[in-house]
Amino acid sequence: MKNGAMSITAETLRTWLEEDKPVFVLDVRPRDQREEWQIPGSHYVDAYQRLKVGDMSVMDEVRIPANIPVVTVCEAGRTSMIAAGELMKKGVEVYSLQGGMKAWSLAWNEAELKNGKAEIVQVRRTGKGCLSYVLASGGEAVVLDASVEPEVYIKLAKENNWQIKYVLDTHIHADHLSRSPQLARMTKSELFMPDQDKVNFPFHTISDNQTLKFGSSVIRAIHTPGHTLESTTYILNDKYLFTGDTLFINGVGRPDLKADSDATRARAGLLFRSLQKLLALPGETIVLPGHTSKPVEFDNEVIQRSLGDIKVSVEMLRLNEEEFIDRVLQGIPATPPNYLSIIEKNLKGDYSDINPVDLEAGANRCAIS
Ligand SMILES: [Fe+2]
């Protein structure tokens, strides 16, 4: 810290935001990076180039509220340190976010849903928008699509006196490293994966219509191929539908990753039929997806939508099969960065030889709407 400015970890900033502590987060990255993803509620100044060339006057242009700590943010934590140094000279209580947005990639928040027999905690990786879940019933818990460090789920279970019984994934992920194998090992719980012969680690197979009981609750698997061939949706107590990357609250999953154009078309057709299966469920079924396309706010609001509402608002769900396939093929977004390396690690079930954030940094590009 050459200029004497202090720094703050992503975990501390995450906790401040979760606890609603007043803080002025100031993003100083280039505009294109800002547009890709950002910290919810953060402010922006287009200062990157000027700070790089030593033009500190740019910091005079930022209107900082009085008596609120400021956290400056850049991509890796260097330019934000320069910005913090300048603000410090003005007498501002300021911290630079250590490791920048790369470190922020692992930040998370949570929101809860309680309903009779079961409690659902949505654990949201705020930057990437990955949504994972802890489902609890009668002192037993199931973790679904673990995408933040295993310790987060372990701590949550411990605080609530829940014993993690099962760890499940909806599919082999391409946009984040699955923490499920590691979490299952650490908690000595049973790891379930959809039926496939791709991964190279031990797991229990879960296939269409199979059920898992925990506490007084039950999860049933619904095989929903399309996004990937093994993709599986889980329904909790016939009410809550965990759709992974098959169905989002405002769109559907992409069918193209690791597939050539013929395979992509075939998978789009499978996706159509899988979605028909889900759409046949009662309209009041609650969809809890595997992703959201925007950074997740620290608002404790569960990201959810009823199947009935989704049917009305997502127009492409009302297309026929042929139209649907065409729409999906036209709407495929740019491929997510590093997805091949991420899949490779997820097939191994081990990423201990790398720093996860190096592979996972950036926003999510999963949905087609
Ligand atoms: Fe996915």
Short mmCIF file of C-alpha atoms and ligand atoms in Angstrom, two decimals:
data_model
loop_
_atom_site.label_atom_id
_atom_site.label_comp_id
_atom_site.label_asym_id
_atom_site.label_seq_id
_atom_site.Cartn_x
_atom_site.Cartn_y
_atom_site.Cartn_z
CA MET A 1 0.00 0.00 0.00
CA LYS A 2 2.41 2.59 -1.27
CA ASN A 3 0.07 5.54 -1.07
CA GLY A 4 -1.11 4.72 2.45
CA ALA A 5 -4.72 3.97 1.45
CA MET A 6 -6.39 1.05 3.21
CA SER A 7 -8.04 -1.91 1.58
CA ILE A 8 -11.02 -4.08 2.38
CA THR A 9 -11.71 -7.71 1.48
CA ALA A 10 -14.60 -8.80 -0.72
CA GLU A 11 -15.96 -10.75 2.27
CA THR A 12 -16.06 -7.61 4.46
CA LEU A 13 -17.77 -5.57 1.75
CA ARG A 14 -20.21 -8.41 1.18
CA THR A 15 -21.05 -8.47 4.90
CA TRP A 16 -21.51 -4.68 4.99
CA LEU A 17 -23.94 -4.84 2.09
CA GLU A 18 -25.79 -7.81 3.58
CA GLU A 19 -26.07 -5.94 6.90
CA ASP A 20 -27.23 -2.79 5.10
CA LYS A 21 -24.34 -0.72 6.45
CA PRO A 22 -24.13 2.63 4.62
CA VAL A 23 -21.28 2.50 2.12
CA PHE A 24 -20.56 4.34 -1.12
CA VAL A 25 -19.11 1.86 -3.59
CA LEU A 26 -17.26 3.66 -6.38
CA ASP A 27 -16.44 1.70 -9.53
CA VAL A 28 -13.49 3.13 -11.49
CA ARG A 29 -13.20 0.49 -14.24
CA PRO A 30 -13.40 1.17 -17.97
CA ARG A 31 -17.02 1.58 -19.08
CA ASP A 32 -17.22 -1.69 -21.07
CA GLN A 33 -16.22 -3.69 -17.98
CA ARG A 34 -18.78 -1.81 -15.91
CA GLU A 35 -21.48 -2.62 -18.44
CA GLU A 36 -20.64 -6.32 -18.33
CA TRP A 37 -21.25 -6.64 -14.58
CA GLN A 38 -21.11 -4.56 -11.44
CA ILE A 39 -21.66 -4.50 -7.68
CA PRO A 40 -25.37 -3.82 -7.01
CA GLY A 41 -25.98 -0.24 -5.89
CA SER A 42 -22.46 0.89 -6.83
CA HIS A 43 -21.67 4.27 -8.36
CA TYR A 44 -19.52 4.88 -11.39
CA VAL A 45 -16.87 7.32 -12.50
CA ASP A 46 -15.15 6.95 -15.85
CA ALA A 47 -11.74 7.50 -14.30
CA TYR A 48 -9.69 4.52 -15.40
CA GLN A 49 -7.67 6.06 -18.23
CA ARG A 50 -7.06 9.33 -16.44
CA LEU A 51 -5.88 7.61 -13.26
CA LYS A 52 -3.61 5.40 -15.35
CA VAL A 53 -1.84 8.46 -16.78
CA GLY A 54 -1.66 10.20 -13.43
CA ASP A 55 -4.47 12.72 -14.01
CA MET A 56 -5.81 12.76 -10.45
CA SER A 57 -8.17 15.70 -11.10
CA VAL A 58 -10.79 13.16 -12.17
CA MET A 59 -11.40 12.36 -8.52
CA ASP A 60 -12.47 15.98 -7.93
CA GLU A 61 -15.43 15.30 -10.21
CA VAL A 62 -16.93 12.60 -8.00
CA ARG A 63 -19.59 13.73 -5.57
CA ILE A 64 -18.99 11.74 -2.42
CA PRO A 65 -21.63 11.90 0.31
CA ALA A 66 -20.34 13.04 3.68
CA ASN A 67 -19.75 10.64 6.59
CA ILE A 68 -20.12 7.43 4.62
CA PRO A 69 -17.18 5.11 4.01
CA VAL A 70 -16.20 4.80 0.37
CA VAL A 71 -14.98 1.59 -1.26
CA THR A 72 -13.21 2.02 -4.60
CA VAL A 73 -13.35 -0.86 -7.06
CA CYS A 74 -11.50 -1.84 -10.22
CA GLU A 75 -10.76 -5.10 -12.00
CA ALA A 76 -7.90 -6.37 -9.85
CA GLY A 77 -7.43 -3.84 -7.05
CA ARG A 78 -4.59 -1.66 -8.34
CA THR A 79 -6.27 1.36 -9.98
CA SER A 80 -8.82 1.39 -7.15
CA MET A 81 -5.89 1.82 -4.76
CA ILE A 82 -4.76 4.92 -6.69
CA ALA A 83 -8.31 6.29 -6.55
CA ALA A 84 -8.50 5.54 -2.81
CA GLY A 85 -5.19 7.34 -2.23
CA GLU A 86 -6.59 10.48 -3.87
CA LEU A 87 -9.81 10.39 -1.86
CA MET A 88 -7.86 9.80 1.33
CA LYS A 89 -5.99 13.06 0.70
CA LYS A 90 -9.36 14.79 0.72
CA GLY A 91 -10.09 13.36 4.17
CA VAL A 92 -12.55 10.68 3.00
CA GLU A 93 -12.78 7.38 4.90
CA VAL A 94 -11.91 5.18 1.95
CA TYR A 95 -10.92 1.59 1.24
CA SER A 96 -9.84 -0.10 -1.95
CA LEU A 97 -11.50 -3.44 -2.72
CA GLN A 98 -8.71 -6.01 -2.43
CA GLY A 99 -8.46 -8.13 -5.57
CA GLY A 100 -11.11 -5.99 -7.28
CA MET A 101 -13.99 -7.54 -9.22
CA LYS A 102 -12.01 -10.76 -9.57
CA ALA A 103 -12.24 -11.26 -5.82
CA TRP A 104 -15.83 -10.00 -5.83
CA SER A 105 -16.69 -12.86 -8.17
CA LEU A 106 -17.05 -15.12 -5.11
CA ALA A 107 -19.24 -12.72 -3.12
CA TRP A 108 -22.70 -13.98 -2.27
CA ASN A 109 -25.87 -13.12 -0.43
CA GLU A 110 -28.93 -15.05 0.60
CA ALA A 111 -32.72 -14.92 0.74
CA GLU A 112 -35.16 -17.28 2.43
CA LEU A 113 -38.47 -18.85 1.73
CA LYS A 114 -40.42 -20.76 4.38
CA ASN A 115 -43.29 -23.00 3.60
CA GLY A 116 -44.81 -25.54 5.98
CA LYS A 117 -42.65 -28.60 5.82
CA ALA A 118 -39.58 -27.09 4.22
CA GLU A 119 -37.36 -24.06 4.34
CA ILE A 120 -35.49 -22.89 1.26
CA VAL A 121 -32.43 -20.65 1.35
CA GLN A 122 -31.38 -19.22 -1.98
CA VAL A 123 -27.61 -18.65 -1.86
CA ARG A 124 -26.81 -16.21 -4.67
CA ARG A 125 -23.43 -15.57 -6.14
CA THR A 126 -24.14 -11.91 -6.69
CA GLY A 127 -21.73 -11.10 -9.53
CA LYS A 128 -22.25 -14.10 -11.77
CA GLY A 129 -25.89 -14.52 -10.80
CA CYS A 130 -25.47 -18.23 -9.99
CA LEU A 131 -28.27 -19.38 -7.72
CA SER A 132 -27.76 -22.32 -5.39
CA TYR A 133 -30.10 -23.64 -2.76
CA VAL A 134 -30.18 -25.16 0.68
CA LEU A 135 -33.44 -27.01 1.32
CA ALA A 136 -34.15 -27.97 4.92
CA SER A 137 -36.79 -30.12 6.55
CA GLY A 138 -36.90 -31.75 9.99
CA GLY A 139 -33.25 -30.99 10.73
CA GLU A 140 -31.98 -32.45 7.45
CA ALA A 141 -30.76 -30.45 4.48
CA VAL A 142 -30.09 -30.84 0.78
CA VAL A 143 -27.69 -28.54 -1.09
CA LEU A 144 -28.41 -27.95 -4.75
CA ASP A 145 -25.94 -26.65 -7.38
CA ALA A 146 -23.32 -25.48 -4.87
CA SER A 147 -21.52 -22.54 -6.53
CA VAL A 148 -19.83 -20.70 -3.68
CA GLU A 149 -17.22 -22.05 -1.31
CA PRO A 150 -18.38 -25.17 0.56
CA GLU A 151 -17.79 -23.45 3.90
CA VAL A 152 -20.69 -21.09 3.19
CA TYR A 153 -23.20 -23.98 3.08
CA ILE A 154 -21.55 -25.77 5.99
CA LYS A 155 -21.79 -22.65 8.17
CA LEU A 156 -25.41 -22.05 7.18
CA ALA A 157 -26.33 -25.64 8.06
CA LYS A 158 -24.47 -25.47 11.36
CA GLU A 159 -26.14 -22.21 12.40
CA ASN A 160 -29.54 -23.77 11.80
CA ASN A 161 -28.74 -27.21 13.21
CA TRP A 162 -29.28 -28.84 9.86
CA GLN A 163 -27.47 -31.98 8.86
CA ILE A 164 -26.54 -31.95 5.18
CA LYS A 165 -27.83 -35.28 3.89
CA TYR A 166 -27.62 -34.93 0.12
CA VAL A 167 -25.72 -32.75 -2.31
CA LEU A 168 -27.19 -32.55 -5.83
CA ASP A 169 -26.41 -30.89 -9.13
CA THR A 170 -28.95 -30.19 -11.86
CA HIS A 171 -26.33 -30.75 -14.58
CA ILE A 172 -22.65 -30.51 -15.39
CA HIS A 173 -22.04 -26.79 -15.20
CA ALA A 174 -20.13 -24.80 -17.80
CA ASP A 175 -20.16 -21.35 -16.25
CA HIS A 176 -18.99 -22.01 -12.72
CA LEU A 177 -17.04 -24.67 -10.91
CA SER A 178 -19.34 -27.01 -9.06
CA ARG A 179 -18.51 -27.09 -5.36
CA SER A 180 -20.78 -30.11 -4.91
CA PRO A 181 -18.16 -32.93 -4.97
CA GLN A 182 -16.02 -31.04 -2.48
CA LEU A 183 -18.99 -30.17 -0.27
CA ALA A 184 -20.14 -33.80 -0.25
CA ARG A 185 -16.64 -34.95 0.75
CA MET A 186 -16.37 -32.34 3.50
CA THR A 187 -19.77 -33.11 4.98
CA LYS A 188 -19.69 -36.88 4.33
CA SER A 189 -23.05 -36.52 2.64
CA GLU A 190 -24.25 -38.37 -0.45
CA LEU A 191 -23.54 -36.75 -3.80
CA PHE A 192 -26.23 -37.22 -6.47
CA MET A 193 -25.73 -36.32 -10.12
CA PRO A 194 -28.08 -36.82 -13.07
CA ASP A 195 -27.46 -40.10 -14.86
CA GLN A 196 -24.52 -39.76 -17.34
CA ASP A 197 -21.13 -41.32 -17.91
CA LYS A 198 -19.09 -38.15 -18.26
CA VAL A 199 -17.75 -37.31 -14.80
CA ASN A 200 -14.72 -39.02 -13.33
CA PHE A 201 -15.60 -39.11 -9.66
CA PRO A 202 -17.92 -41.32 -7.62
CA PHE A 203 -21.54 -40.24 -7.34
CA HIS A 204 -25.00 -41.70 -6.93
CA THR A 205 -27.17 -41.56 -10.00
CA ILE A 206 -30.51 -39.81 -9.93
CA SER A 207 -32.83 -40.57 -12.82
CA ASP A 208 -36.23 -39.47 -14.03
CA ASN A 209 -38.95 -39.73 -11.40
CA GLN A 210 -36.60 -40.93 -8.68
CA THR A 211 -37.29 -39.44 -5.24
CA LEU A 212 -35.08 -38.49 -2.30
CA LYS A 213 -36.53 -38.01 1.17
CA PHE A 214 -35.18 -35.70 3.84
CA GLY A 215 -37.00 -34.69 7.04
CA SER A 216 -40.69 -34.69 6.15
CA SER A 217 -40.00 -33.53 2.59
CA VAL A 218 -39.42 -35.17 -0.73
CA ILE A 219 -37.57 -34.19 -3.89
CA ARG A 220 -38.46 -35.76 -7.21
CA ALA A 221 -36.23 -35.68 -10.28
CA ILE A 222 -37.64 -34.73 -13.68
CA HIS A 223 -35.24 -35.41 -16.54
CA THR A 224 -35.26 -32.26 -18.70
CA PRO A 225 -32.59 -32.63 -21.42
CA GLY A 226 -31.82 -29.72 -23.73
CA HIS A 227 -29.44 -27.26 -22.08
CA THR A 228 -27.32 -30.38 -21.60
CA LEU A 229 -28.35 -33.98 -22.17
CA GLU A 230 -28.29 -34.90 -18.50
CA SER A 231 -30.04 -31.71 -17.28
CA THR A 232 -32.49 -32.54 -14.53
CA THR A 233 -35.09 -30.43 -12.76
CA TYR A 234 -36.02 -31.19 -9.15
CA ILE A 235 -39.41 -30.62 -7.59
CA LEU A 236 -39.71 -30.19 -3.83
CA ASN A 237 -42.97 -31.28 -2.17
CA ASP A 238 -44.77 -30.97 -5.52
CA LYS A 239 -44.54 -27.19 -5.25
CA TYR A 240 -41.03 -25.76 -5.80
CA LEU A 241 -39.34 -26.41 -9.08
CA PHE A 242 -35.55 -26.13 -9.25
CA THR A 243 -35.00 -25.76 -12.94
CA GLY A 244 -31.20 -25.33 -13.15
CA ASP A 245 -30.42 -23.87 -16.59
CA THR A 246 -33.47 -25.38 -18.30
CA LEU A 247 -35.98 -22.63 -17.49
CA PHE A 248 -35.29 -19.16 -16.09
CA ILE A 249 -37.84 -16.68 -14.82
CA ASN A 250 -37.52 -14.72 -18.05
CA GLY A 251 -36.09 -17.14 -20.59
CA VAL A 252 -34.69 -20.57 -21.30
CA GLY A 253 -31.25 -22.20 -21.22
CA ARG A 254 -28.83 -22.27 -24.13
CA PRO A 255 -28.46 -25.65 -25.86
CA ASP A 256 -25.19 -25.01 -27.71
CA LEU A 257 -22.29 -25.47 -25.31
CA LYS A 258 -20.00 -28.31 -26.40
CA ALA A 259 -22.27 -29.07 -29.35
CA ASP A 260 -21.88 -28.56 -33.11
CA SER A 261 -24.71 -26.96 -35.07
CA ASP A 262 -26.63 -30.22 -35.67
CA ALA A 263 -26.34 -31.24 -32.04
CA THR A 264 -27.40 -27.75 -30.96
CA ARG A 265 -30.54 -27.99 -33.10
CA ALA A 266 -31.30 -31.45 -31.70
CA ARG A 267 -30.80 -30.18 -28.17
CA ALA A 268 -33.07 -27.19 -28.83
CA GLY A 269 -35.77 -29.75 -29.80
CA LEU A 270 -35.16 -31.71 -26.61
CA LEU A 271 -35.37 -28.47 -24.66
CA PHE A 272 -38.74 -27.72 -26.22
CA ARG A 273 -40.12 -31.10 -25.15
CA SER A 274 -38.61 -30.80 -21.66
CA LEU A 275 -40.21 -27.38 -21.24
CA GLN A 276 -43.59 -28.79 -22.31
CA LYS A 277 -43.21 -31.33 -19.52
CA LEU A 278 -42.57 -28.57 -16.98
CA LEU A 279 -45.29 -26.29 -18.33
CA ALA A 280 -47.83 -29.06 -17.80
CA LEU A 281 -47.35 -28.72 -14.03
CA PRO A 282 -49.83 -26.54 -12.09
CA GLY A 283 -49.49 -22.78 -12.73
CA GLU A 284 -48.92 -22.08 -9.03
CA THR A 285 -45.73 -24.15 -9.04
CA ILE A 286 -42.85 -21.86 -8.05
CA VAL A 287 -39.83 -21.78 -10.35
CA LEU A 288 -36.46 -21.34 -8.65
CA PRO A 289 -33.87 -21.18 -11.42
CA GLY A 290 -30.13 -21.84 -11.52
CA HIS A 291 -29.26 -18.36 -12.75
CA THR A 292 -30.31 -14.82 -13.09
CA SER A 293 -28.93 -12.54 -15.76
CA LYS A 294 -28.28 -9.49 -13.58
CA PRO A 295 -26.06 -9.06 -10.50
CA VAL A 296 -28.13 -10.13 -7.49
CA GLU A 297 -29.15 -7.27 -5.19
CA PHE A 298 -28.59 -7.47 -1.44
CA ASP A 299 -32.34 -7.27 -0.92
CA ASN A 300 -33.21 -10.63 0.68
CA GLU A 301 -35.81 -11.13 -2.03
CA VAL A 302 -35.93 -14.67 -3.39
CA ILE A 303 -35.58 -14.77 -7.18
CA GLN A 304 -38.66 -16.80 -8.08
CA ARG A 305 -41.72 -16.73 -10.28
CA SER A 306 -44.78 -18.90 -10.64
CA LEU A 307 -44.94 -21.16 -13.65
CA GLY A 308 -48.24 -19.52 -14.60
CA ASP A 309 -46.61 -16.06 -14.70
CA ILE A 310 -43.67 -17.35 -16.71
CA LYS A 311 -46.03 -18.91 -19.24
CA VAL A 312 -47.72 -15.54 -19.73
CA SER A 313 -44.61 -13.37 -19.86
CA VAL A 314 -42.05 -15.47 -21.72
CA GLU A 315 -43.46 -15.32 -25.21
CA MET A 316 -41.14 -17.95 -26.69
CA LEU A 317 -42.76 -20.59 -24.48
CA ARG A 318 -45.92 -20.24 -26.53
CA LEU A 319 -44.21 -20.98 -29.85
CA ASN A 320 -44.55 -24.33 -31.59
CA GLU A 321 -41.56 -26.65 -31.72
CA GLU A 322 -40.21 -25.43 -35.03
CA GLU A 323 -40.60 -21.75 -34.17
CA PHE A 324 -39.09 -22.35 -30.77
CA ILE A 325 -36.02 -24.04 -32.23
CA ASP A 326 -35.50 -21.17 -34.69
CA ARG A 327 -35.87 -18.59 -31.93
CA VAL A 328 -33.39 -20.41 -29.68
CA LEU A 329 -30.83 -20.77 -32.46
CA GLN A 330 -31.09 -17.06 -33.30
CA GLY A 331 -30.86 -15.97 -29.68
CA ILE A 332 -27.72 -17.77 -28.59
CA PRO A 333 -25.45 -15.32 -26.77
CA ALA A 334 -21.62 -15.18 -26.94
CA THR A 335 -20.04 -18.23 -25.34
CA PRO A 336 -19.08 -17.73 -21.69
CA PRO A 337 -15.35 -17.21 -21.09
CA ASN A 338 -13.33 -20.31 -20.17
CA TYR A 339 -16.31 -22.64 -20.38
CA LEU A 340 -14.28 -25.54 -21.80
CA SER A 341 -11.79 -25.36 -18.92
CA ILE A 342 -14.63 -25.07 -16.41
CA ILE A 343 -16.36 -28.15 -17.84
CA GLU A 344 -13.06 -30.04 -17.73
CA LYS A 345 -12.64 -29.26 -14.02
CA ASN A 346 -16.25 -30.17 -13.32
CA LEU A 347 -15.77 -33.53 -15.04
CA LYS A 348 -12.82 -34.14 -12.74
CA GLY A 349 -14.65 -32.89 -9.65
CA ASP A 350 -11.47 -31.22 -8.50
CA TYR A 351 -10.18 -27.70 -9.06
CA SER A 352 -7.62 -27.64 -6.25
CA ASP A 353 -4.79 -26.90 -8.70
CA ILE A 354 -6.16 -23.50 -9.76
CA ASN A 355 -7.52 -20.31 -8.32
CA PRO A 356 -11.26 -20.57 -9.12
CA VAL A 357 -11.75 -16.86 -9.72
CA ASP A 358 -9.20 -16.89 -12.54
CA LEU A 359 -11.51 -19.20 -14.47
CA GLU A 360 -14.85 -17.89 -13.33
CA ALA A 361 -14.47 -14.10 -13.47
CA GLY A 362 -17.08 -12.16 -15.40
CA ALA A 363 -20.80 -12.13 -15.87
CA ASN A 364 -23.08 -14.99 -16.73
CA ARG A 365 -24.28 -15.72 -20.26
CA CYS A 366 -26.71 -18.54 -19.90
CA ALA A 367 -30.15 -17.36 -20.88
CA ILE A 368 -32.04 -16.95 -24.12
CA SER A 369 -35.21 -14.91 -24.02
FE FE B 1 -25.47 -24.57 -17.26
#
